[in-house]
XYZ file of C-alpha atoms in Angstrom:
484
model
C -1.537 -25.355 -3.743
C 0.824 -28.271 -4.530
C 4.266 -28.416 -2.891
C 6.746 -26.725 -5.194
C 10.494 -27.098 -5.510
C 12.694 -24.344 -4.098
C 13.530 -23.112 -7.592
C 9.863 -23.003 -8.601
C 8.955 -21.115 -5.412
C 11.587 -18.500 -6.199
C 10.200 -18.191 -9.724
C 6.690 -17.654 -8.351
C 8.101 -14.976 -6.028
C 9.806 -13.261 -8.974
C 6.580 -13.246 -11.008
C 4.612 -11.788 -8.091
C 7.311 -9.159 -7.605
C 6.893 -8.092 -11.235
C 3.318 -7.089 -10.489
C 4.458 -5.069 -7.487
C 7.130 -3.460 -9.652
C 4.718 -2.052 -12.236
C 2.292 -0.806 -9.574
C 5.071 0.803 -7.499
C 6.817 2.214 -10.564
C 3.546 3.783 -11.601
C 3.443 5.797 -8.364
C 7.084 6.939 -8.301
C 7.231 7.711 -12.032
C 3.982 9.663 -11.839
C 5.235 11.893 -9.013
C 8.227 13.033 -11.083
C 5.917 13.808 -14.014
C 3.407 15.897 -12.019
C 4.761 19.368 -12.910
C 4.882 18.502 -16.639
C 1.375 17.060 -16.495
C 0.107 20.153 -14.655
C 1.431 22.470 -17.379
C 0.313 20.312 -20.307
C -3.203 19.729 -18.955
C -3.483 23.292 -17.538
C -4.742 22.167 -14.142
C -4.415 23.109 -10.475
C -2.644 21.580 -7.484
C -5.856 19.800 -6.474
C -6.084 18.419 -10.012
C -2.652 16.872 -9.555
C -3.757 15.445 -6.220
C -6.660 13.734 -7.958
C -4.404 12.036 -10.520
C -2.814 10.256 -7.550
C -5.778 9.862 -5.226
C -8.289 8.718 -7.863
C -6.005 5.721 -8.340
C -5.271 5.028 -4.679
C -8.901 5.482 -3.605
C -10.295 2.988 -6.122
C -7.434 0.647 -5.301
C -8.073 0.875 -1.556
C -11.814 0.404 -2.032
C -11.481 -2.781 -4.079
C -8.481 -4.545 -2.509
C -10.459 -6.549 0.038
C -13.045 -7.532 -2.557
C -10.228 -8.648 -4.874
C -8.582 -10.662 -2.086
C -11.743 -12.546 -1.168
C -12.694 -13.001 -4.843
C -9.283 -14.535 -5.520
C -9.725 -16.900 -2.581
C -13.037 -17.972 -4.116
C -12.441 -18.032 -7.902
C -8.732 -18.794 -7.951
C -5.748 -16.602 -7.182
C -3.963 -17.142 -10.472
C -7.104 -16.398 -12.480
C -7.756 -13.083 -10.688
C -4.057 -12.187 -10.862
C -4.078 -12.678 -14.646
C -7.196 -10.520 -15.012
C -5.512 -7.813 -12.961
C -2.467 -7.772 -15.238
C -4.650 -7.361 -18.323
C -6.805 -4.556 -16.873
C -3.797 -2.698 -15.432
C -1.941 -2.772 -18.746
C -5.082 -1.631 -20.598
C -5.624 1.210 -18.124
C -1.993 2.279 -18.553
C -2.403 2.427 -22.326
C -5.567 4.519 -21.966
C -3.797 6.925 -19.573
C -1.127 7.553 -22.191
C -3.872 8.645 -24.619
C -5.827 10.879 -22.203
C -6.708 14.236 -23.870
C -7.533 16.089 -20.620
C -7.455 15.848 -16.834
C -10.939 14.359 -16.547
C -10.094 11.481 -18.898
C -6.759 10.913 -17.180
C -8.446 10.620 -13.776
C -11.029 8.206 -15.216
C -8.354 6.037 -16.860
C -6.348 6.062 -13.627
C -9.421 4.495 -12.044
C -9.360 1.754 -14.688
C -5.718 1.165 -13.794
C -6.694 0.909 -10.142
C -9.300 -1.770 -10.840
C -6.525 -3.885 -12.339
C -4.078 -2.955 -9.579
C -6.546 -4.109 -6.920
C -6.255 -7.633 -8.345
C -2.453 -7.653 -8.227
C -0.698 -6.878 -4.951
C -3.022 -8.512 -2.369
C -3.512 -11.537 -4.609
C 0.224 -11.799 -5.250
C 0.850 -11.618 -1.491
C -1.714 -14.361 -0.952
C 0.092 -16.498 -3.556
C 3.405 -15.855 -1.772
C 1.906 -16.680 1.636
C 0.572 -19.989 0.362
C 3.801 -20.771 -1.519
C 6.231 -20.046 1.346
C 4.736 -21.865 4.316
C 7.810 -21.838 6.569
C 7.642 -18.644 8.727
C 11.323 -17.720 8.317
C 11.302 -18.452 4.595
C 8.104 -16.430 4.253
C 9.651 -13.494 6.141
C 12.633 -13.538 3.771
C 10.315 -13.710 0.760
C 8.352 -10.736 2.099
C 11.655 -8.918 2.577
C 12.431 -9.466 -1.107
C 8.909 -8.282 -1.918
C 9.561 -5.122 0.086
C 12.883 -4.685 -1.696
C 11.017 -4.365 -4.977
C 9.467 -1.176 -3.594
C 13.023 0.076 -3.144
C 13.877 -0.873 -6.721
C 10.842 1.012 -7.992
C 11.741 4.034 -5.862
C 15.299 3.940 -7.190
C 14.379 3.354 -10.818
C 11.104 5.295 -10.927
C 12.398 8.871 -10.592
C 15.218 8.241 -13.086
C 13.054 6.376 -15.591
C 10.305 8.953 -15.184
C 12.719 11.843 -15.557
C 14.270 10.358 -18.689
C 10.892 9.672 -20.287
C 9.436 13.071 -19.418
C 12.547 14.925 -20.567
C 13.240 12.944 -23.750
C 9.724 11.951 -24.874
C 6.661 13.194 -22.976
C 4.868 12.557 -19.680
C 2.568 10.137 -21.525
C 5.490 7.776 -22.005
C 5.542 6.997 -18.257
C 2.480 4.807 -18.766
C 3.915 2.889 -21.724
C 6.428 0.941 -19.618
C 3.621 -0.917 -17.810
C 2.398 -2.591 -20.989
C 5.426 -4.815 -21.878
C 6.153 -5.646 -18.210
C 2.513 -6.594 -17.698
C 2.533 -8.756 -20.842
C 5.666 -10.606 -19.707
C 4.250 -11.153 -16.213
C 1.029 -12.505 -17.757
C 2.926 -15.009 -19.916
C 5.013 -16.244 -16.966
C 1.951 -16.494 -14.709
C 0.131 -18.715 -17.186
C 3.189 -20.933 -17.488
C 4.560 -21.210 -13.959
C 2.132 -20.095 -11.234
C -0.137 -22.907 -9.958
C -3.784 -22.211 -9.234
C -4.934 -22.081 -5.616
C -8.169 -21.325 -3.777
C -9.356 -21.121 -0.193
C -11.273 -24.240 0.920
C -13.990 -22.061 2.463
C -13.927 -18.668 0.705
C -16.009 -15.759 1.907
C -19.248 -14.639 0.312
C -19.520 -11.311 -1.447
C -20.478 -8.417 0.857
C -21.972 -5.699 -1.425
C -23.229 -3.485 1.406
C -19.845 -3.497 3.124
C -18.149 -2.764 -0.201
C -20.390 0.261 -0.866
C -19.807 1.590 2.654
C -16.021 1.343 2.197
C -16.240 3.247 -1.117
C -18.463 5.913 0.479
C -16.137 6.315 3.465
C -12.876 6.633 1.515
C -14.302 8.714 -1.322
C -16.107 11.324 0.802
C -13.271 11.652 3.314
C -10.634 12.224 0.646
C -12.835 14.609 -1.332
C -13.436 16.701 1.780
C -9.708 16.950 2.552
C -8.580 17.743 -1.007
C -11.285 20.281 -1.830
C -11.513 21.983 1.584
C -8.727 24.548 0.918
C -10.563 25.904 -2.145
C -14.175 25.423 -0.983
C -13.580 26.385 2.659
C -13.355 24.048 5.647
C -16.746 25.188 6.979
C -18.595 25.244 3.651
C -21.825 23.187 3.499
C -20.317 21.007 0.743
C -17.246 20.021 2.781
C -19.235 19.566 6.004
C -21.711 17.396 4.121
C -18.977 15.149 2.749
C -17.326 14.926 6.165
C -20.649 13.976 7.784
C -21.192 11.331 5.103
C -17.751 9.872 5.851
C -18.553 9.653 9.572
C -21.927 8.045 8.842
C -20.334 5.544 6.459
C -17.748 4.589 9.094
C -20.436 4.110 11.755
C -22.561 2.072 9.350
C -19.595 -0.076 8.354
C -18.713 -0.906 11.962
C -22.356 -1.682 12.792
C -23.080 -3.765 9.702
C -19.859 -5.760 9.451
C -20.115 -6.883 13.082
C -23.429 -8.587 12.286
C -22.466 -10.413 9.096
C -21.401 -14.052 9.153
C -18.832 -13.407 6.387
C -18.061 -9.692 6.344
C -15.891 -7.829 3.868
C -13.773 -6.678 6.826
C -13.583 -9.293 9.546
C -13.454 -7.117 12.666
C -12.228 -10.113 14.679
C -8.824 -9.644 13.041
C -8.455 -6.397 14.977
C -8.629 -8.170 18.324
C -4.994 -9.002 17.616
C -2.911 -6.051 18.819
C -0.054 -6.808 16.369
C -2.496 -6.949 13.456
C -4.248 -3.724 14.507
C -0.888 -2.091 15.083
C 0.375 -3.187 11.654
C -2.769 -1.762 10.043
C -2.367 1.676 11.653
C 1.407 1.637 11.072
C 0.714 0.996 7.376
C -1.609 4.019 7.223
C 0.938 6.268 8.969
C 4.005 5.042 7.063
C 2.396 5.322 3.643
C 0.805 8.680 4.505
C 4.344 9.856 5.230
C 5.570 8.357 1.927
C 2.757 9.875 -0.143
C 3.285 13.281 1.425
C 7.078 13.022 1.161
C 7.065 12.251 -2.561
C 4.401 14.864 -3.299
C 6.069 17.771 -1.490
C 9.577 16.925 -2.714
C 8.592 16.599 -6.360
C 6.972 20.031 -6.336
C 9.803 21.589 -4.314
C 12.649 20.268 -6.447
C 11.072 21.256 -9.758
C 9.001 24.350 -8.889
C 11.277 25.984 -6.283
C 14.771 24.749 -7.145
C 13.960 24.730 -10.853
C 15.389 21.268 -11.508
C 14.437 19.225 -14.547
C 12.400 16.052 -14.083
C 15.536 13.920 -14.513
C 17.606 15.975 -12.065
C 14.768 15.856 -9.524
C 14.756 12.071 -9.838
C 18.512 11.907 -9.327
C 18.257 14.109 -6.230
C 15.909 11.556 -4.621
C 18.211 8.597 -5.271
C 19.665 8.597 -1.712
C 16.195 7.906 -0.306
C 15.456 5.236 -2.900
C 18.851 3.569 -2.435
C 18.375 3.277 1.325
C 14.921 1.764 0.815
C 16.439 -0.747 -1.598
C 19.112 -1.759 0.942
C 17.042 -1.818 4.114
C 13.840 -3.494 2.837
C 15.349 -6.996 2.446
C 17.388 -6.448 5.625
C 14.137 -5.739 7.431
C 12.677 -9.018 6.171
C 15.645 -10.898 7.630
C 15.319 -9.025 10.927
C 11.626 -9.910 11.169
C 12.425 -13.576 10.514
C 15.216 -13.583 13.127
C 13.999 -11.368 15.981
C 10.434 -10.334 15.149
C 8.829 -7.050 14.131
C 9.717 -4.889 17.161
C 13.279 -3.839 16.288
C 12.670 -2.868 12.634
C 9.518 -0.929 13.599
C 11.320 1.036 16.313
C 14.239 1.828 14.021
C 11.846 2.795 11.219
C 9.913 5.167 13.465
C 13.086 6.830 14.744
C 14.479 7.339 11.245
C 11.237 8.805 9.888
C 10.860 11.152 12.863
C 14.466 12.314 12.447
C 13.905 13.002 8.744
C 10.712 14.981 9.326
C 12.225 17.044 12.154
C 15.324 17.773 10.065
C 13.148 19.419 7.411
C 10.599 20.999 9.772
C 12.916 22.415 12.443
C 16.242 22.838 10.649
C 15.068 23.767 7.113
C 17.009 20.991 5.416
C 15.812 22.221 2.012
C 18.129 25.215 2.295
C 21.257 23.034 2.399
C 21.958 20.278 -0.095
C 23.943 18.124 2.419
C 21.083 18.375 4.942
C 18.572 17.682 2.171
C 20.375 14.453 1.267
C 20.680 13.514 4.955
C 16.915 13.852 5.311
C 16.410 11.718 2.215
C 18.746 9.017 3.553
C 16.964 8.923 6.921
C 13.529 8.664 5.326
C 14.712 5.918 2.965
C 16.071 3.909 5.903
C 12.815 4.317 7.829
C 10.553 3.414 4.938
C 12.757 0.488 3.941
C 12.527 -0.974 7.440
C 8.781 -0.524 7.943
C 7.257 -2.510 5.067
C 8.268 -6.085 5.927
C 6.958 -6.025 9.539
C 3.631 -4.643 8.311
C 3.063 -7.446 5.821
C 4.501 -10.260 7.898
C 2.446 -9.328 10.963
C -0.709 -8.958 8.916
C -0.585 -12.454 7.404
C 1.388 -14.544 9.911
C -1.226 -14.721 12.649
C -4.133 -15.614 10.369
C -5.251 -18.970 8.952
C -3.682 -19.467 5.516
C -7.155 -19.944 4.042
C -7.874 -16.288 4.888
C -4.520 -15.026 3.653
C -6.108 -13.124 0.772
C -8.376 -11.122 3.084
C -5.641 -10.431 5.655
C -3.147 -9.355 2.975
C -5.823 -7.199 1.353
C -6.506 -5.370 4.630
C -2.779 -4.608 4.940
C -2.632 -3.440 1.313
C -5.787 -1.360 1.797
C -4.195 0.338 4.802
C -1.185 1.269 2.667
C -3.342 2.806 -0.055
C -5.577 4.611 2.426
C -2.458 6.039 4.040
C -1.014 7.185 0.720
C -4.333 8.792 -0.282
C -4.613 10.628 3.022
C -0.947 11.652 2.901
C -1.323 13.286 -0.514
C -4.683 14.829 0.451
C -3.573 16.238 3.816
C -0.128 17.404 2.675
C -1.678 19.037 -0.385
C -4.245 20.763 1.835
C -1.604 22.371 4.090
C 1.138 22.798 1.498
C 2.561 26.116 0.446
C 5.503 24.992 -1.688
C 7.859 27.703 -0.468
C 6.805 27.282 3.181
C 6.289 23.557 3.665
C 7.040 23.360 7.402
C 3.497 22.186 8.418
C 3.758 19.345 5.891
C 7.063 18.209 7.388
C 5.695 18.265 10.928
C 2.861 16.001 9.755
C 5.413 13.598 8.247
C 7.404 13.641 11.504
C 4.177 12.921 13.412
C 3.520 9.892 11.199
C 7.001 8.616 12.068
C 6.305 9.150 15.779
C 3.110 7.091 15.455
C 5.114 4.256 13.848
C 7.586 4.387 16.742
C 4.889 4.405 19.442
C 2.795 1.647 17.868
C 5.906 -0.440 17.249
C 6.642 -0.308 20.977
C 3.041 -0.912 22.142
C 1.952 -3.717 19.804
C 4.982 -6.023 19.803
C 5.378 -7.039 23.461
C 4.127 -9.978 25.532
C 0.607 -8.587 25.950
C 0.331 -8.046 22.196
C 1.501 -11.588 21.434
C -1.157 -12.955 23.793
C -3.905 -11.060 21.970
C -2.595 -12.482 18.692
C -2.624 -16.007 20.109
C -6.218 -15.676 21.330
C -7.330 -14.158 18.027
C -5.747 -16.994 16.039
C -7.511 -19.475 18.325
C -10.897 -17.861 17.753
C -10.414 -17.668 13.996
C -9.399 -21.315 13.744
C -12.365 -22.374 15.892
C -14.784 -20.337 13.804
C -13.291 -21.729 10.600
C -13.999 -25.275 11.781
C -17.698 -24.474 12.251
C -19.959 -25.293 9.244
C -21.569 -21.832 9.170
C -18.327 -19.954 9.727
C -19.349 -18.796 13.216
C -17.530 -19.441 16.458
C -19.226 -21.982 18.751
C -21.550 -20.428 21.355
C -19.438 -21.551 24.265
C -16.372 -19.692 22.925
C -13.359 -20.937 21.024
C -11.819 -24.173 22.063
C -8.805 -26.277 21.302
C -5.288 -25.098 20.623
C -4.479 -22.417 18.060
C -2.966 -23.596 14.828
C -1.545 -20.211 13.840
C 1.089 -18.184 15.638
C 2.363 -14.691 15.173
C 5.808 -13.464 16.036
C 5.780 -9.797 16.948
């Protein structure tokens, strides 16, 4: 990628953030519309879970493929294709006559979405090469999630209340068209010098793992946890995971490069992403149903009630990016874990739903925690890797987010009784505790040493013609560093 002026780099960042905005808005707007969709389509709670998880599952399954494809064919080209497919899928969702069609069109949306966020992050990583500048850019990127969380419930509530739930999908079309025009005009093309080959077996194993695991969790409450169907899907998920670990370790250019996980900060960021976004998915799901089905609020009022959480995310996401650039990932991760634990415990142990001041306090705490957690995840995931593999590294981080959100909705839905949601809140508190523990364990001296050695091995392997590390082990000095 050619060296760009500061103004042009900021413009590229803004264009990439537009793609994140429509994808994030789609999630937050959809959550507010769930009760209206459930009534209009005459479906069950598990049907509503599938409108979310069909999207996140396809997205998670294809993110790594999209990242490596963008490194090979061109990041701008794949990004443009993603904008077109996402906008088309959104239009189809607005026309869906029943639940089955809506779920299928959500999958089309997800195919487009898989080409957006990881590819946009790869563009940002290759545009902002200075570590501190990159951390600030990632903080802005994370702030867009806060904007979507702030605007999504209100926009969704207004559209559902004044038009129809179908209108929530219309807003993606003009934003996508504008982002496409600006991408063609201002975003330069870039590719990896040595992109990875396609890994079809690994891709199929990832799809099998995520699909069967999520199906088993969502359908277990109705089918029975010990039913042959659920046990069969669970066994298939375990077999797919074992096959993936065995197969990917033996490929020269795997879909998931398991060497990345020798870095404790990278592994920690991956698991933190799963836990944090599981908490987010569960939090949005349980609160949307509670506010509208139990408190009887309208879609717009429910969106307004959740503004304290969204506002805190908006404020603390860019602050987290600055903290990561200044002092590393440890402090924001610890603060994020504490805030998320406090929020979950407030609801689980003190029944915050029963008191509006406590309810808002819980929302504020969760918004602070989620706002702080996103920037360290992304920065850690991409900073310790060679820039030529930025697409794959960013895709793994994005995949972890989507896997977490899918599991959060699936697990919370499986244990949720809307009027007695205490088990769901304990799960959310547990996710926050995992963020806190992993933030402490994977950001110290030992963790930084594992990151240094991993970067050294990756650089050495990259210099080899066949992509493999030399037999005698990696040599030379590492060219990449990670600050954790």
